[in-house]
Amino acid sequence: MSQSYVIVGDGIAGASAAETLREEEPDADITIITDEGEPLYNRILIKEFAKGKLPEAPISIHDESWYDDRDVDLELNTLVTDIDPEGHTVTAHDGTEYDYDKLLLAIGGTPTQLPVENSDAEGIHHFWTFQDARDIKEHIEGADNSVVIGAGLLGIDLAAITAAQEVEGKYLMRGKAWWRYALSEEGAEIIHEALRERNVEPVFDSGVDHFEVDDDDRVTTAVDPNGDRYDADFVGIAIGLNFNTEILGGTDIEYDNGIYTDEFMRTNHEDIFAAGDITEFHDLILGDRAQNGAWGSAKEQGTIAAKNMVDYGSEEFRWVSSYSITHFDFPFLSFGHPTLGDDHVEAKYSDTEWRRLAIKDGKIVGGVLIGDLSPQTKYKKLMREQVDVSGQKEVLVKQDFQLDDLEGAAAEQ
Ligand SMILES: Cc1cc2nc3c(=O)[nH]c(=O)nc-3n(C[C@H](O)[C@H](O)[C@H](O)COP(=O)(O)OP(=O)(O)OC[C@H]3O[C@@H](n4cnc5c(N)ncnc54)[C@H](O)[C@@H]3O)c2cc1C
């Protein structure tokens, strides 16, 4: 009898799983359910659309015929509201039940709302879906001034959109540096300067206390905790994600921030798997639970989950995640878990070249490279192979670092 697979979420994790399942099991029944109104698109590129640099068409990855051609049932605009692990069914908002033999939860996250007065006013945007990007583009094109909140990887996309659309902006940050958990002030200053050159002014030790609105409930001003006021008819907020775990309530699927999985992407239920941003997976490299928020990692987890849904234990997830930023004249890459670690080493080489490596128990667990990305392969190799670099931190950040500069490591290569 053919197996029946249900996938919740048609992001890159869910869609990659569907593709792999079809390759592995030509006769299986495969259903993919999404609450979005369109099939898989490239979430990484929606910022280029909002900047006005790309039209809609190249951002779409699959049209509906992709699913038809592979005999995959695609349910758009369908929100799964309940899971019954014992009965092997999921239920959608309209009461439709879907039976499964194996279930994949690839449900990602939803942008966190800022818990301040008037944060739901007209003109205030969060950024996750293609529809969000369309709304942002339409609004920013006619805006006079902007405020962006959220000093991380998505906040900087919003700041870059305001810059590309030539709207003067303030970028309000809580500390003294952009992405202060991964960069020092010296490294972040390279980013700050690039923002200033594009007419976006970083404002430190700031944030939002409340927004002011006009009679039509449209945002006019952001007021920060110091009482400073910033006029803005466009506001972009990216302060993090709430992972979509609410449908797990009432089940005994284990989760905390995300859904717990093993290295085969299986949850504590034999027939339920999870993949992508939603997982707190057993990271074999870190030797601990971890969560990634990156496209490549989500894609790989979808593929690995599918293989293990077909044949549990067949392939483990062992991956160093990467995330690059392409808004500036210099390249930027973060890899692994740059905000973790009990130690770090960093070096600045020029006004646009800087590196920092995060180290835990003597091993590289992540890093940030600005300006010159060429050493990334070496650092990722050391990380993947869990090479002990204790006592050799400074060697790692030599500008032309080579693996055989490292005592003992050369033998392991
Ligand atoms: C603007 C932006 C820029 C980014 N830039 C980069 C980048 O440069 N590099 C990089 O590596 N990563 C980037 N990312 C992050 C990357 O896109 C994500 O890590 C990746 O898309 C996660 O894929 P996923 O499939 O796990 O989750 P998602 O893409 O979030 O997909 C989950 C899907 O599940 C649906 N869903 C959730 N709950 C339910 C439910 N109950 N019922 C039905 N459907 C449900 C959601 O609507 C969504 O469609 C960016 C993200 C954004 C938003």
GROMACS .gro file of C-alpha atoms and ligand atoms in nm:
model
  466
    1MET     CA    1   0.000   0.000   0.000
    2SER     CA    2   0.134   0.348  -0.084
    3GLN     CA    3   0.237   0.575   0.203
    4SER     CA    4   0.063   0.904   0.263
    5TYR     CA    5   0.276   1.209   0.347
    6VAL     CA    6   0.139   1.543   0.464
    7ILE     CA    7   0.366   1.849   0.474
    8VAL     CA    8   0.254   2.165   0.653
    9GLY     CA    9   0.431   2.471   0.509
   10ASP     CA   10   0.534   2.538   0.148
   11GLY     CA   11   0.847   2.739   0.226
   12ILE     CA   12   1.184   2.610   0.111
   13ALA     CA   13   1.192   2.338   0.381
   14GLY     CA   14   0.847   2.197   0.298
   15ALA     CA   15   0.888   2.225  -0.079
   16SER     CA   16   1.232   2.057  -0.076
   17ALA     CA   17   1.086   1.775   0.131
   18ALA     CA   18   0.804   1.727  -0.122
   19GLU     CA   19   1.054   1.713  -0.407
   20THR     CA   20   1.270   1.455  -0.230
   21LEU     CA   21   0.971   1.245  -0.122
   22ARG     CA   22   0.853   1.224  -0.480
   23GLU     CA   23   1.199   1.119  -0.598
   24GLU     CA   24   1.226   0.854  -0.327
   25GLU     CA   25   0.868   0.723  -0.346
   26PRO     CA   26   0.711   0.755  -0.690
   27ASP     CA   27   0.377   0.608  -0.576
   28ALA     CA   28   0.326   0.789  -0.246
   29ASP     CA   29   0.038   1.027  -0.179
   30ILE     CA   30   0.189   1.369  -0.102
   31THR     CA   31  -0.006   1.673   0.018
   32ILE     CA   32   0.145   2.010   0.098
   33ILE     CA   33  -0.064   2.259   0.293
   34THR     CA   34   0.010   2.631   0.323
   35ASP     CA   35  -0.179   2.925   0.463
   36GLU     CA   36  -0.014   3.152   0.205
   37GLY     CA   37  -0.197   3.228  -0.120
   38GLU     CA   38   0.090   3.142  -0.353
   39PRO     CA   39   0.329   2.851  -0.398
   40LEU     CA   40   0.699   2.858  -0.309
   41TYR     CA   41   0.887   3.177  -0.386
   42ASN     CA   42   1.236   3.295  -0.300
   43ARG     CA   43   1.204   3.461   0.038
   44ILE     CA   44   1.565   3.581   0.015
   45LEU     CA   45   1.485   3.788  -0.293
   46ILE     CA   46   1.169   3.963  -0.178
   47LYS     CA   47   1.387   4.246  -0.041
   48GLU     CA   48   1.520   4.307  -0.394
   49PHE     CA   49   1.160   4.333  -0.513
   50ALA     CA   50   1.078   4.583  -0.236
   51LYS     CA   51   1.389   4.784  -0.329
   52GLY     CA   52   1.251   4.810  -0.682
   53LYS     CA   53   1.546   4.613  -0.822
   54LEU     CA   54   1.364   4.297  -0.934
   55PRO     CA   55   1.020   4.236  -1.086
   56GLU     CA   56   0.786   3.970  -0.940
   57ALA     CA   57   0.845   3.690  -1.191
   58PRO     CA   58   1.201   3.579  -1.103
   59ILE     CA   59   1.111   3.564  -0.734
   60SER     CA   60   0.859   3.286  -0.785
   61ILE     CA   61   1.023   2.941  -0.766
   62HIS     CA   62   0.727   2.707  -0.832
   63ASP     CA   63   0.402   2.768  -1.011
   64GLU     CA   64   0.105   2.540  -0.954
   65SER     CA   65   0.201   2.319  -1.250
   66TRP     CA   66   0.519   2.216  -1.063
   67TYR     CA   67   0.297   2.036  -0.808
   68ASP     CA   68   0.064   1.895  -1.078
   69ASP     CA   69   0.361   1.759  -1.273
   70ARG     CA   70   0.479   1.572  -0.964
   71ASP     CA   71   0.133   1.463  -0.854
   72VAL     CA   72   0.163   1.660  -0.529
   73ASP     CA   73  -0.165   1.801  -0.390
   74LEU     CA   74  -0.112   2.167  -0.305
   75GLU     CA   75  -0.363   2.327  -0.067
   76LEU     CA   76  -0.322   2.706  -0.073
   77ASN     CA   77  -0.488   2.947   0.174
   78THR     CA   78  -0.530   2.661   0.420
   79LEU     CA   79  -0.428   2.710   0.782
   80VAL     CA   80  -0.368   2.393   0.982
   81THR     CA   81  -0.516   2.449   1.326
   82ASP     CA   82  -0.492   2.106   1.493
   83ILE     CA   83  -0.272   1.801   1.497
   84ASP     CA   84  -0.383   1.464   1.632
   85PRO     CA   85  -0.067   1.254   1.658
   86GLU     CA   86  -0.254   0.945   1.783
   87GLY     CA   87  -0.521   0.961   1.512
   88HIS     CA   88  -0.262   1.057   1.246
   89THR     CA   89  -0.465   1.353   1.118
   90VAL     CA   90  -0.426   1.728   1.087
   91THR     CA   91  -0.727   1.959   1.069
   92ALA     CA   92  -0.751   2.285   0.875
   93HIS     CA   93  -0.936   2.607   0.968
   94ASP     CA   94  -1.237   2.501   0.757
   95GLY     CA   95  -1.265   2.165   0.933
   96THR     CA   96  -1.109   1.958   0.654
   97GLU     CA   97  -0.913   1.663   0.792
   98TYR     CA   98  -0.602   1.523   0.627
   99ASP     CA   99  -0.487   1.172   0.721
  100TYR     CA  100  -0.118   1.095   0.716
  101ASP     CA  101   0.118   0.806   0.769
  102LYS     CA  102   0.407   1.053   0.811
  103LEU     CA  103   0.377   1.424   0.885
  104LEU     CA  104   0.632   1.702   0.828
  105LEU     CA  105   0.598   2.033   1.010
  106ALA     CA  106   0.787   2.299   0.810
  107ILE     CA  107   0.596   2.592   0.954
  108GLY     CA  108   0.865   2.855   1.018
  109GLY     CA  109   0.795   3.171   1.216
  110THR     CA  110   0.596   3.493   1.217
  111PRO     CA  111   0.749   3.836   1.283
  112THR     CA  112   0.727   3.946   1.644
  113GLN     CA  113   0.508   4.252   1.703
  114LEU     CA  114   0.656   4.540   1.900
  115PRO     CA  115   0.455   4.558   2.224
  116VAL     CA  116   0.416   4.938   2.231
  117GLU     CA  117   0.129   5.182   2.185
  118ASN     CA  118   0.005   5.220   1.824
  119SER     CA  119   0.236   4.951   1.686
  120ASP     CA  120  -0.055   4.828   1.470
  121ALA     CA  121  -0.106   5.169   1.304
  122GLU     CA  122  -0.122   5.213   0.927
  123GLY     CA  123   0.223   5.257   0.778
  124ILE     CA  124   0.399   5.017   1.018
  125HIS     CA  125   0.531   4.708   0.843
  126HIS     CA  126   0.671   4.370   0.938
  127PHE     CA  127   0.860   4.167   0.684
  128TRP     CA  128   0.829   3.797   0.611
  129THR     CA  129   0.608   3.721   0.310
  130PHE     CA  130   0.598   3.824  -0.054
  131GLN     CA  131   0.273   4.001   0.026
  132ASP     CA  132   0.456   4.200   0.297
  133ALA     CA  133   0.716   4.296   0.033
  134ARG     CA  134   0.444   4.415  -0.205
  135ASP     CA  135   0.287   4.629   0.070
  136ILE     CA  136   0.628   4.769   0.169
  137LYS     CA  137   0.720   4.855  -0.190
  138GLU     CA  138   0.392   5.028  -0.257
  139HIS     CA  139   0.420   5.235   0.059
  140ILE     CA  140   0.791   5.322   0.060
  141GLU     CA  141   0.777   5.451  -0.298
  142GLY     CA  142   0.558   5.739  -0.180
  143ALA     CA  143   0.712   5.791   0.165
  144ASP     CA  144   0.894   6.104   0.284
  145ASN     CA  145   1.084   5.969   0.581
  146SER     CA  146   1.130   5.638   0.755
  147VAL     CA  147   1.222   5.466   1.077
  148VAL     CA  148   1.354   5.110   1.099
  149ILE     CA  149   1.368   4.910   1.422
  150GLY     CA  150   1.554   4.583   1.474
  151ALA     CA  151   1.933   4.574   1.461
  152GLY     CA  152   1.969   4.233   1.300
  153LEU     CA  153   1.978   4.057   0.965
  154LEU     CA  154   1.618   4.140   0.869
  155GLY     CA  155   1.623   4.494   1.006
  156ILE     CA  156   1.915   4.578   0.781
  157ASP     CA  157   1.713   4.456   0.482
  158LEU     CA  158   1.442   4.708   0.571
  159ALA     CA  159   1.705   4.982   0.610
  160ALA     CA  160   1.852   4.887   0.270
  161ILE     CA  161   1.505   4.908   0.114
  162THR     CA  162   1.454   5.262   0.245
  163ALA     CA  163   1.802   5.350   0.115
  164ALA     CA  164   1.742   5.198  -0.230
  165GLN     CA  165   1.411   5.385  -0.254
  166GLU     CA  166   1.598   5.706  -0.156
  167VAL     CA  167   1.385   5.774   0.148
  168GLU     CA  168   1.575   5.944   0.428
  169GLY     CA  169   1.578   5.717   0.732
  170LYS     CA  170   1.663   5.667   1.096
  171TYR     CA  171   1.766   5.320   1.210
  172LEU     CA  172   1.690   5.298   1.583
  173MET     CA  173   1.902   5.044   1.772
  174ARG     CA  174   1.895   4.940   2.137
  175GLY     CA  175   2.271   4.916   2.198
  176LYS     CA  176   2.573   5.086   2.048
  177ALA     CA  177   2.614   4.863   1.745
  178TRP     CA  178   2.422   4.683   1.473
  179TRP     CA  179   2.386   4.306   1.550
  180ARG     CA  180   2.574   4.355   1.874
  181TYR     CA  181   2.555   3.985   1.966
  182ALA     CA  182   2.771   3.890   1.666
  183LEU     CA  183   2.978   4.203   1.589
  184SER     CA  184   3.192   4.431   1.804
  185GLU     CA  185   3.144   4.807   1.775
  186GLU     CA  186   3.454   4.820   1.556
  187GLY     CA  187   3.316   4.566   1.309
  188ALA     CA  188   2.967   4.712   1.315
  189GLU     CA  189   3.105   5.057   1.239
  190ILE     CA  190   3.178   4.938   0.885
  191ILE     CA  191   2.806   4.868   0.847
  192HIS     CA  192   2.706   5.195   1.017
  193GLU     CA  193   2.923   5.394   0.779
  194ALA     CA  194   2.779   5.218   0.474
  195LEU     CA  195   2.429   5.301   0.601
  196ARG     CA  196   2.519   5.667   0.656
  197GLU     CA  197   2.653   5.688   0.300
  198ARG     CA  198   2.305   5.576   0.188
  199ASN     CA  199   2.124   5.838   0.392
  200VAL     CA  200   2.019   5.600   0.671
  201GLU     CA  201   2.137   5.727   1.009
  202PRO     CA  202   2.196   5.471   1.284
  203VAL     CA  203   2.069   5.597   1.621
  204PHE     CA  204   2.220   5.410   1.920
  205ASP     CA  205   2.083   5.342   2.270
  206SER     CA  206   1.741   5.401   2.123
  207GLY     CA  207   1.436   5.193   2.026
  208VAL     CA  208   1.067   5.278   2.043
  209ASP     CA  209   0.862   5.372   2.344
  210HIS     CA  210   0.547   5.443   2.139
  211PHE     CA  211   0.426   5.565   1.801
  212GLU     CA  212   0.216   5.872   1.738
  213VAL     CA  213  -0.060   5.859   1.476
  214ASP     CA  214  -0.281   6.105   1.289
  215ASP     CA  215  -0.663   6.113   1.280
  216ASP     CA  216  -0.666   5.834   1.020
  217ASP     CA  217  -0.458   5.613   1.248
  218ARG     CA  218  -0.153   5.648   1.024
  219VAL     CA  219   0.186   5.657   1.188
  220THR     CA  220   0.352   6.000   1.200
  221THR     CA  221   0.627   5.973   1.461
  222ALA     CA  222   0.834   5.720   1.653
  223VAL     CA  223   0.918   5.831   2.006
  224ASP     CA  224   1.215   5.653   2.161
  225PRO     CA  225   1.265   5.569   2.532
  226ASN     CA  226   1.481   5.884   2.573
  227GLY     CA  227   1.186   6.097   2.456
  228ASP     CA  228   1.352   6.174   2.120
  229ARG     CA  229   1.104   6.201   1.834
  230TYR     CA  230   1.156   6.080   1.479
  231ASP     CA  231   0.909   6.174   1.206
  232ALA     CA  232   0.823   5.876   0.990
  233ASP     CA  233   0.541   5.799   0.753
  234PHE     CA  234   0.701   5.458   0.689
  235VAL     CA  235   0.809   5.230   0.974
  236GLY     CA  236   0.972   4.888   0.934
  237ILE     CA  237   1.002   4.654   1.230
  238ALA     CA  238   1.215   4.337   1.244
  239ILE     CA  239   1.274   4.245   1.607
  240GLY     CA  240   1.266   3.868   1.566
  241LEU     CA  241   1.039   3.577   1.493
  242ASN     CA  242   0.774   3.400   1.697
  243PHE     CA  243   0.797   3.039   1.586
  244ASN     CA  244   0.462   2.897   1.479
  245THR     CA  245   0.429   2.648   1.763
  246GLU     CA  246   0.072   2.732   1.861
  247ILE     CA  247  -0.070   2.436   1.664
  248LEU     CA  248   0.130   2.203   1.890
  249GLY     CA  249  -0.078   2.301   2.194
  250GLY     CA  250  -0.278   2.003   2.314
  251THR     CA  251  -0.027   1.756   2.166
  252ASP     CA  252   0.273   1.609   2.342
  253ILE     CA  253   0.512   1.702   2.060
  254GLU     CA  254   0.817   1.842   2.240
  255TYR     CA  255   0.909   2.203   2.169
  256ASP     CA  256   1.041   2.514   2.333
  257ASN     CA  257   1.134   2.807   2.109
  258GLY     CA  258   1.110   2.563   1.815
  259ILE     CA  259   1.020   2.197   1.767
  260TYR     CA  260   1.276   1.955   1.909
  261THR     CA  261   1.417   1.709   1.658
  262ASP     CA  262   1.703   1.466   1.649
  263GLU     CA  263   1.974   1.479   1.381
  264PHE     CA  264   1.737   1.292   1.147
  265MET     CA  265   1.478   1.570   1.183
  266ARG     CA  266   1.238   1.344   1.373
  267THR     CA  267   1.037   1.475   1.669
  268ASN     CA  268   0.959   1.270   1.978
  269HIS     CA  269   0.681   1.109   1.767
  270GLU     CA  270   0.788   0.830   1.537
  271ASP     CA  271   0.577   0.954   1.247
  272ILE     CA  272   0.620   1.330   1.289
  273PHE     CA  273   0.919   1.519   1.151
  274ALA     CA  274   1.006   1.889   1.137
  275ALA     CA  275   1.236   2.096   0.915
  276GLY     CA  276   1.354   2.452   0.857
  277ASP     CA  277   1.347   2.757   1.081
  278ILE     CA  278   1.094   2.592   1.315
  279THR     CA  279   1.335   2.325   1.440
  280GLU     CA  280   1.548   2.317   1.748
  281PHE     CA  281   1.754   2.032   1.611
  282HIS     CA  282   2.031   1.825   1.760
  283ASP     CA  283   2.334   1.997   1.606
  284LEU     CA  284   2.602   1.731   1.568
  285ILE     CA  285   2.876   1.992   1.521
  286LEU     CA  286   2.782   2.201   1.823
  287GLY     CA  287   2.697   1.897   2.034
  288ASP     CA  288   2.387   2.078   2.153
  289ARG     CA  289   2.041   2.188   2.046
  290ALA     CA  290   2.045   2.472   1.793
  291GLN     CA  291   1.817   2.668   1.566
  292ASN     CA  292   1.913   2.810   1.224
  293GLY     CA  293   1.736   3.089   1.038
  294ALA     CA  294   1.884   3.052   0.693
  295TRP     CA  295   1.762   2.946   0.351
  296GLY     CA  296   2.032   2.686   0.277
  297SER     CA  297   1.989   2.518   0.612
  298ALA     CA  298   1.608   2.503   0.575
  299LYS     CA  299   1.643   2.353   0.228
  300GLU     CA  300   1.886   2.087   0.348
  301GLN     CA  301   1.671   2.004   0.651
  302GLY     CA  302   1.368   1.953   0.422
  303THR     CA  303   1.566   1.713   0.206
  304ILE     CA  304   1.712   1.524   0.503
  305ALA     CA  305   1.372   1.505   0.677
  306ALA     CA  306   1.216   1.353   0.363
  307LYS     CA  307   1.488   1.088   0.334
  308ASN     CA  308   1.436   0.990   0.697
  309MET     CA  309   1.057   0.988   0.662
  310VAL     CA  310   1.106   0.722   0.395
  311ASP     CA  311   1.390   0.538   0.571
  312TYR     CA  312   1.459   0.655   0.926
  313GLY     CA  313   1.830   0.681   1.009
  314SER     CA  314   1.937   0.697   0.645
  315GLU     CA  315   2.099   1.042   0.655
  316GLU     CA  316   2.181   1.287   0.932
  317PHE     CA  317   2.175   1.667   0.922
  318ARG     CA  318   2.530   1.797   0.962
  319TRP     CA  319   2.559   2.146   0.823
  320VAL     CA  320   2.735   2.478   0.868
  321SER     CA  321   2.480   2.743   0.788
  322SER     CA  322   2.568   3.066   0.597
  323TYR     CA  323   2.390   3.398   0.557
  324SER     CA  324   2.519   3.676   0.334
  325ILE     CA  325   2.429   4.041   0.293
  326THR     CA  326   2.464   4.200  -0.048
  327HIS     CA  327   2.342   4.556   0.012
  328PHE     CA  328   2.683   4.722   0.020
  329ASP     CA  329   2.993   4.760  -0.196
  330PHE     CA  330   3.174   4.508   0.025
  331PRO     CA  331   3.057   4.149   0.088
  332PHE     CA  332   2.932   4.029   0.430
  333LEU     CA  333   2.889   3.672   0.546
  334SER     CA  334   2.796   3.516   0.876
  335PHE     CA  335   2.829   3.141   0.924
  336GLY     CA  336   2.750   2.885   1.191
  337HIS     CA  337   2.635   3.032   1.522
  338PRO     CA  338   2.821   3.366   1.545
  339THR     CA  339   2.629   3.478   1.854
  340LEU     CA  340   2.730   3.172   2.061
  341GLY     CA  341   3.059   3.079   2.222
  342ASP     CA  342   3.257   3.143   2.538
  343ASP     CA  343   3.543   3.318   2.359
  344HIS     CA  344   3.615   3.500   2.035
  345VAL     CA  345   3.889   3.654   1.826
  346GLU     CA  346   3.861   3.941   1.582
  347ALA     CA  347   4.074   4.159   1.360
  348LYS     CA  348   4.028   4.465   1.141
  349TYR     CA  349   4.234   4.492   0.822
  350SER     CA  350   4.097   4.806   0.655
  351ASP     CA  351   3.793   5.038   0.658
  352THR     CA  352   3.589   4.768   0.487
  353GLU     CA  353   3.759   4.448   0.600
  354TRP     CA  354   3.705   4.277   0.934
  355ARG     CA  355   3.663   3.927   1.079
  356ARG     CA  356   3.538   3.774   1.402
  357LEU     CA  357   3.529   3.409   1.502
  358ALA     CA  358   3.315   3.275   1.786
  359ILE     CA  359   3.480   2.993   1.980
  360LYS     CA  360   3.326   2.745   2.223
  361ASP     CA  361   3.526   2.487   2.420
  362GLY     CA  362   3.828   2.566   2.200
  363LYS     CA  363   3.643   2.510   1.871
  364ILE     CA  364   3.506   2.751   1.611
  365VAL     CA  365   3.124   2.762   1.625
  366GLY     CA  366   3.059   3.054   1.392
  367GLY     CA  367   3.183   3.383   1.262
  368VAL     CA  368   3.132   3.700   1.066
  369LEU     CA  369   3.345   3.806   0.769
  370ILE     CA  370   3.327   4.153   0.618
  371GLY     CA  371   3.513   4.255   0.304
  372ASP     CA  372   3.705   3.938   0.223
  373LEU     CA  373   3.507   3.615   0.226
  374SER     CA  374   3.789   3.398   0.092
  375PRO     CA  375   3.878   3.232   0.429
  376GLN     CA  376   3.521   3.109   0.480
  377THR     CA  377   3.590   2.761   0.338
  378LYS     CA  378   3.880   2.712   0.578
  379TYR     CA  379   3.688   2.832   0.884
  380LYS     CA  380   3.387   2.619   0.794
  381LYS     CA  381   3.608   2.315   0.750
  382LEU     CA  382   3.765   2.369   1.092
  383MET     CA  383   3.417   2.409   1.237
  384ARG     CA  384   3.272   2.106   1.060
  385GLU     CA  385   3.566   1.890   1.167
  386GLN     CA  386   3.553   2.031   1.523
  387VAL     CA  387   3.927   2.105   1.519
  388ASP     CA  388   4.061   2.227   1.853
  389VAL     CA  389   4.212   2.572   1.795
  390SER     CA  390   4.283   2.645   2.163
  391GLY     CA  391   4.581   2.873   2.209
  392GLN     CA  392   4.599   2.960   1.839
  393LYS     CA  393   4.330   3.226   1.815
  394GLU     CA  394   4.559   3.493   1.675
  395VAL     CA  395   4.682   3.263   1.399
  396LEU     CA  396   4.323   3.220   1.282
  397VAL     CA  397   4.284   3.591   1.206
  398LYS     CA  398   4.610   3.640   1.017
  399GLN     CA  399   4.496   3.820   0.703
  400ASP     CA  400   4.615   3.545   0.468
  401PHE     CA  401   4.536   3.259   0.709
  402GLN     CA  402   4.607   2.911   0.572
  403LEU     CA  403   4.506   2.585   0.735
  404ASP     CA  404   4.865   2.467   0.768
  405ASP     CA  405   4.948   2.779   0.972
  406LEU     CA  406   4.770   2.598   1.250
  407GLU     CA  407   4.985   2.368   1.464
  408GLY     CA  408   4.840   2.020   1.479
  409ALA     CA  409   4.550   2.109   1.252
  410ALA     CA  410   4.750   2.051   0.935
  411ALA     CA  411   4.784   1.686   1.020
  412GLU     CA  412   4.410   1.657   1.052
  413GLN     CA  413   4.336   1.804   0.708
  414LIG     C1  414   1.314   3.939   0.397
  414LIG     C2  415   1.392   3.816   0.426
  414LIG     C3  416   1.523   3.805   0.384
  414LIG     C4  417   1.598   3.691   0.410
  414LIG     N1  418   1.726   3.686   0.363
  414LIG     C5  419   1.796   3.573   0.382
  414LIG     C6  420   1.928   3.562   0.329
  414LIG     O1  421   1.980   3.653   0.265
  414LIG     N2  422   1.996   3.446   0.348
  414LIG     C7  423   1.941   3.341   0.416
  414LIG     O2  424   2.005   3.235   0.431
  414LIG     N3  425   1.816   3.349   0.472
  414LIG     C8  426   1.744   3.463   0.455
  414LIG     N4  427   1.619   3.474   0.509
  414LIG     C9  428   1.570   3.364   0.594
  414LIG    C10  429   1.516   3.249   0.509
  414LIG     O3  430   1.430   3.301   0.412
  414LIG    C11  431   1.445   3.149   0.600
  414LIG     O4  432   1.542   3.094   0.688
  414LIG    C12  433   1.380   3.036   0.522
  414LIG     O5  434   1.294   3.087   0.425
  414LIG    C13  435   1.303   2.946   0.617
  414LIG     O6  436   1.232   2.852   0.542
  414LIG     P1  437   1.123   2.759   0.612
  414LIG     O7  438   1.068   2.675   0.501
  414LIG     O8  439   1.179   2.692   0.730
  414LIG     O9  440   1.012   2.858   0.669
  414LIG     P2  441   0.919   2.963   0.595
  414LIG    O10  442   0.978   3.011   0.469
  414LIG    O11  443   0.880   3.063   0.698
  414LIG    O12  444   0.791   2.877   0.555
  414LIG    C14  445   0.696   2.833   0.648
  414LIG    C15  446   0.562   2.832   0.578
  414LIG    O13  447   0.467   2.765   0.661
  414LIG    C16  448   0.346   2.837   0.658
  414LIG     N5  449   0.270   2.801   0.778
  414LIG    C17  450   0.305   2.826   0.907
  414LIG     N6  451   0.212   2.775   0.992
  414LIG    C18  452   0.117   2.717   0.914
  414LIG    C19  453  -0.005   2.649   0.943
  414LIG     N7  454  -0.045   2.627   1.069
  414LIG     N8  455  -0.080   2.603   0.840
  414LIG    C20  456  -0.039   2.621   0.710
  414LIG     N9  457   0.075   2.686   0.677
  414LIG    C21  458   0.154   2.732   0.778
  414LIG    C22  459   0.391   2.982   0.656
  414LIG    O14  460   0.293   3.071   0.612
  414LIG    C23  461   0.507   2.973   0.556
  414LIG    O15  462   0.462   2.984   0.424
  414LIG    C24  463   1.541   3.586   0.483
  414LIG    C25  464   1.409   3.596   0.529
  414LIG    C26  465   1.334   3.709   0.499
  414LIG    C27  466   1.193   3.719   0.546
   0.00000   0.00000   0.00000
